[in-house]
């Protein structure tokens, strides 16, 4: 059987106990850096970058071979695709990156 302690109501509210019955538990605090350059190694962003880089290399090779009409067609398409790809990848990066 447990021993019960009796407290007077006035002494309990006027003279609170100075020692706490609970001991503080230690906790580990971790530093969180909101931006890391390693976050750019996302496979989706690397794939999009590789595709755009591959198209640019193919365009340079075709230009060196002298197929100017095909290079002109590539340039017209890339004039639209490059900005769309860049802004889409930027939006994707900021949506999926946890700040």
JSON list of C-alpha atoms in Angstrom, two decimals:
[
{"chain": "A", "resi": 1, "resn": "UNK", "atom": "CA", "xyz": [0.00, 0.00, 0.00]},
{"chain": "A", "resi": 2, "resn": "UNK", "atom": "CA", "xyz": [1.34, 3.42, -0.97]},
{"chain": "A", "resi": 3, "resn": "UNK", "atom": "CA", "xyz": [1.83, 6.16, 1.53]},
{"chain": "A", "resi": 4, "resn": "UNK", "atom": "CA", "xyz": [-0.33, 9.22, 0.83]},
{"chain": "A", "resi": 5, "resn": "UNK", "atom": "CA", "xyz": [0.86, 12.74, 1.47]},
{"chain": "A", "resi": 6, "resn": "UNK", "atom": "CA", "xyz": [-1.54, 15.35, 2.76]},
{"chain": "A", "resi": 7, "resn": "UNK", "atom": "CA", "xyz": [-1.17, 19.01, 1.88]},
{"chain": "A", "resi": 8, "resn": "UNK", "atom": "CA", "xyz": [-2.97, 21.95, 3.32]},
{"chain": "A", "resi": 9, "resn": "UNK", "atom": "CA", "xyz": [-4.68, 23.94, 0.55]},
{"chain": "A", "resi": 10, "resn": "UNK", "atom": "CA", "xyz": [-3.25, 27.31, 1.69]},
{"chain": "A", "resi": 11, "resn": "UNK", "atom": "CA", "xyz": [0.26, 26.06, 2.15]},
{"chain": "A", "resi": 12, "resn": "UNK", "atom": "CA", "xyz": [0.14, 24.33, -1.22]},
{"chain": "A", "resi": 13, "resn": "UNK", "atom": "CA", "xyz": [-0.74, 27.49, -3.17]},
{"chain": "A", "resi": 14, "resn": "UNK", "atom": "CA", "xyz": [1.20, 30.01, -1.12]},
{"chain": "A", "resi": 15, "resn": "UNK", "atom": "CA", "xyz": [4.39, 27.99, -0.73]},
{"chain": "A", "resi": 16, "resn": "UNK", "atom": "CA", "xyz": [5.02, 26.01, -3.92]},
{"chain": "A", "resi": 17, "resn": "UNK", "atom": "CA", "xyz": [7.69, 23.39, -3.91]},
{"chain": "A", "resi": 18, "resn": "UNK", "atom": "CA", "xyz": [11.04, 24.72, -5.09]},
{"chain": "A", "resi": 19, "resn": "UNK", "atom": "CA", "xyz": [12.30, 21.36, -6.31]},
{"chain": "A", "resi": 20, "resn": "UNK", "atom": "CA", "xyz": [10.75, 19.75, -9.34]},
{"chain": "A", "resi": 21, "resn": "UNK", "atom": "CA", "xyz": [9.79, 16.12, -9.17]},
{"chain": "A", "resi": 22, "resn": "UNK", "atom": "CA", "xyz": [10.52, 15.65, -12.88]},
{"chain": "A", "resi": 23, "resn": "UNK", "atom": "CA", "xyz": [14.09, 15.61, -14.13]},
{"chain": "A", "resi": 24, "resn": "UNK", "atom": "CA", "xyz": [14.68, 17.26, -17.49]},
{"chain": "A", "resi": 25, "resn": "UNK", "atom": "CA", "xyz": [15.44, 14.78, -20.22]},
{"chain": "A", "resi": 26, "resn": "UNK", "atom": "CA", "xyz": [18.44, 15.59, -22.41]},
{"chain": "A", "resi": 27, "resn": "UNK", "atom": "CA", "xyz": [17.70, 15.97, -26.10]},
{"chain": "A", "resi": 28, "resn": "UNK", "atom": "CA", "xyz": [19.91, 16.20, -29.12]},
{"chain": "A", "resi": 29, "resn": "UNK", "atom": "CA", "xyz": [19.53, 19.29, -31.28]},
{"chain": "A", "resi": 30, "resn": "UNK", "atom": "CA", "xyz": [20.50, 19.03, -34.94]},
{"chain": "A", "resi": 31, "resn": "UNK", "atom": "CA", "xyz": [21.45, 21.93, -37.15]},
{"chain": "A", "resi": 32, "resn": "UNK", "atom": "CA", "xyz": [19.32, 22.20, -40.27]},
{"chain": "A", "resi": 33, "resn": "UNK", "atom": "CA", "xyz": [20.74, 24.00, -43.27]},
{"chain": "A", "resi": 34, "resn": "UNK", "atom": "CA", "xyz": [17.84, 24.92, -45.57]},
{"chain": "A", "resi": 35, "resn": "UNK", "atom": "CA", "xyz": [19.83, 24.85, -48.80]},
{"chain": "A", "resi": 36, "resn": "UNK", "atom": "CA", "xyz": [22.37, 22.27, -49.81]},
{"chain": "A", "resi": 37, "resn": "UNK", "atom": "CA", "xyz": [24.15, 22.11, -53.16]},
{"chain": "A", "resi": 38, "resn": "UNK", "atom": "CA", "xyz": [23.73, 18.32, -53.03]},
{"chain": "A", "resi": 39, "resn": "UNK", "atom": "CA", "xyz": [19.99, 18.85, -53.48]},
{"chain": "A", "resi": 40, "resn": "UNK", "atom": "CA", "xyz": [20.66, 19.63, -57.13]},
{"chain": "A", "resi": 41, "resn": "UNK", "atom": "CA", "xyz": [21.67, 15.97, -57.63]},
{"chain": "A", "resi": 42, "resn": "UNK", "atom": "CA", "xyz": [18.01, 15.07, -57.95]},
{"chain": "A", "resi": 43, "resn": "UNK", "atom": "CA", "xyz": [17.65, 12.40, -60.67]},
{"chain": "A", "resi": 44, "resn": "UNK", "atom": "CA", "xyz": [14.82, 14.26, -62.41]},
{"chain": "A", "resi": 45, "resn": "UNK", "atom": "CA", "xyz": [16.81, 17.48, -62.71]},
{"chain": "A", "resi": 46, "resn": "UNK", "atom": "CA", "xyz": [19.90, 15.56, -63.85]},
{"chain": "A", "resi": 47, "resn": "UNK", "atom": "CA", "xyz": [17.85, 13.75, -66.51]},
{"chain": "A", "resi": 48, "resn": "UNK", "atom": "CA", "xyz": [16.34, 16.98, -67.84]},
{"chain": "A", "resi": 49, "resn": "UNK", "atom": "CA", "xyz": [19.77, 18.62, -67.88]},
{"chain": "A", "resi": 50, "resn": "UNK", "atom": "CA", "xyz": [21.29, 15.63, -69.66]},
{"chain": "A", "resi": 51, "resn": "UNK", "atom": "CA", "xyz": [18.62, 15.67, -72.35]},
{"chain": "A", "resi": 52, "resn": "UNK", "atom": "CA", "xyz": [19.08, 19.40, -73.00]},
{"chain": "A", "resi": 53, "resn": "UNK", "atom": "CA", "xyz": [22.87, 19.02, -73.04]},
{"chain": "A", "resi": 54, "resn": "UNK", "atom": "CA", "xyz": [22.58, 16.06, -75.43]},
{"chain": "A", "resi": 55, "resn": "UNK", "atom": "CA", "xyz": [20.40, 18.05, -77.83]},
{"chain": "A", "resi": 56, "resn": "UNK", "atom": "CA", "xyz": [22.91, 20.93, -77.77]},
{"chain": "A", "resi": 57, "resn": "UNK", "atom": "CA", "xyz": [25.79, 18.54, -78.52]},
{"chain": "A", "resi": 58, "resn": "UNK", "atom": "CA", "xyz": [23.82, 16.96, -81.40]},
{"chain": "A", "resi": 59, "resn": "UNK", "atom": "CA", "xyz": [23.15, 20.45, -82.76]},
{"chain": "A", "resi": 60, "resn": "UNK", "atom": "CA", "xyz": [26.88, 21.30, -82.71]},
{"chain": "A", "resi": 61, "resn": "UNK", "atom": "CA", "xyz": [27.78, 18.00, -84.40]},
{"chain": "A", "resi": 62, "resn": "UNK", "atom": "CA", "xyz": [25.23, 18.61, -87.15]},
{"chain": "A", "resi": 63, "resn": "UNK", "atom": "CA", "xyz": [26.58, 22.13, -87.61]},
{"chain": "A", "resi": 64, "resn": "UNK", "atom": "CA", "xyz": [30.11, 20.77, -88.00]},
{"chain": "A", "resi": 65, "resn": "UNK", "atom": "CA", "xyz": [28.88, 18.24, -90.57]},
{"chain": "A", "resi": 66, "resn": "UNK", "atom": "CA", "xyz": [27.36, 21.06, -92.59]},
{"chain": "A", "resi": 67, "resn": "UNK", "atom": "CA", "xyz": [23.67, 20.16, -92.25]},
{"chain": "A", "resi": 68, "resn": "UNK", "atom": "CA", "xyz": [22.61, 23.76, -91.72]},
{"chain": "A", "resi": 69, "resn": "UNK", "atom": "CA", "xyz": [18.91, 23.32, -92.51]},
{"chain": "A", "resi": 70, "resn": "UNK", "atom": "CA", "xyz": [18.55, 20.66, -89.80]},
{"chain": "A", "resi": 71, "resn": "UNK", "atom": "CA", "xyz": [20.53, 22.83, -87.35]},
{"chain": "A", "resi": 72, "resn": "UNK", "atom": "CA", "xyz": [18.14, 25.69, -88.11]},
{"chain": "A", "resi": 73, "resn": "UNK", "atom": "CA", "xyz": [15.16, 23.47, -87.28]},
{"chain": "A", "resi": 74, "resn": "UNK", "atom": "CA", "xyz": [16.86, 22.41, -84.01]},
{"chain": "A", "resi": 75, "resn": "UNK", "atom": "CA", "xyz": [17.47, 26.07, -83.15]},
{"chain": "A", "resi": 76, "resn": "UNK", "atom": "CA", "xyz": [13.81, 26.95, -83.70]},
{"chain": "A", "resi": 77, "resn": "UNK", "atom": "CA", "xyz": [12.67, 24.11, -81.46]},
{"chain": "A", "resi": 78, "resn": "UNK", "atom": "CA", "xyz": [15.28, 24.80, -78.78]},
{"chain": "A", "resi": 79, "resn": "UNK", "atom": "CA", "xyz": [14.32, 28.49, -78.67]},
{"chain": "A", "resi": 80, "resn": "UNK", "atom": "CA", "xyz": [11.01, 27.33, -77.20]},
{"chain": "A", "resi": 81, "resn": "UNK", "atom": "CA", "xyz": [12.11, 24.20, -75.30]},
{"chain": "A", "resi": 82, "resn": "UNK", "atom": "CA", "xyz": [15.06, 25.65, -73.35]},
{"chain": "A", "resi": 83, "resn": "UNK", "atom": "CA", "xyz": [13.14, 28.35, -71.41]},
{"chain": "A", "resi": 84, "resn": "UNK", "atom": "CA", "xyz": [10.20, 26.01, -70.75]},
{"chain": "A", "resi": 85, "resn": "UNK", "atom": "CA", "xyz": [12.55, 23.28, -69.51]},
{"chain": "A", "resi": 86, "resn": "UNK", "atom": "CA", "xyz": [14.52, 25.67, -67.33]},
{"chain": "A", "resi": 87, "resn": "UNK", "atom": "CA", "xyz": [11.49, 27.19, -65.62]},
{"chain": "A", "resi": 88, "resn": "UNK", "atom": "CA", "xyz": [9.81, 23.79, -65.22]},
{"chain": "A", "resi": 89, "resn": "UNK", "atom": "CA", "xyz": [12.92, 22.34, -63.57]},
{"chain": "A", "resi": 90, "resn": "UNK", "atom": "CA", "xyz": [13.20, 25.40, -61.33]},
{"chain": "A", "resi": 91, "resn": "UNK", "atom": "CA", "xyz": [9.57, 25.11, -60.22]},
{"chain": "A", "resi": 92, "resn": "UNK", "atom": "CA", "xyz": [9.97, 21.35, -59.71]},
{"chain": "A", "resi": 93, "resn": "UNK", "atom": "CA", "xyz": [13.08, 21.94, -57.60]},
{"chain": "A", "resi": 94, "resn": "UNK", "atom": "CA", "xyz": [11.40, 24.44, -55.30]},
{"chain": "A", "resi": 95, "resn": "UNK", "atom": "CA", "xyz": [8.20, 22.38, -54.98]},
{"chain": "A", "resi": 96, "resn": "UNK", "atom": "CA", "xyz": [9.97, 19.14, -54.07]},
{"chain": "A", "resi": 97, "resn": "UNK", "atom": "CA", "xyz": [12.78, 20.61, -51.93]},
{"chain": "A", "resi": 98, "resn": "UNK", "atom": "CA", "xyz": [11.89, 20.66, -48.24]},
{"chain": "A", "resi": 99, "resn": "UNK", "atom": "CA", "xyz": [12.89, 23.97, -46.67]}
]
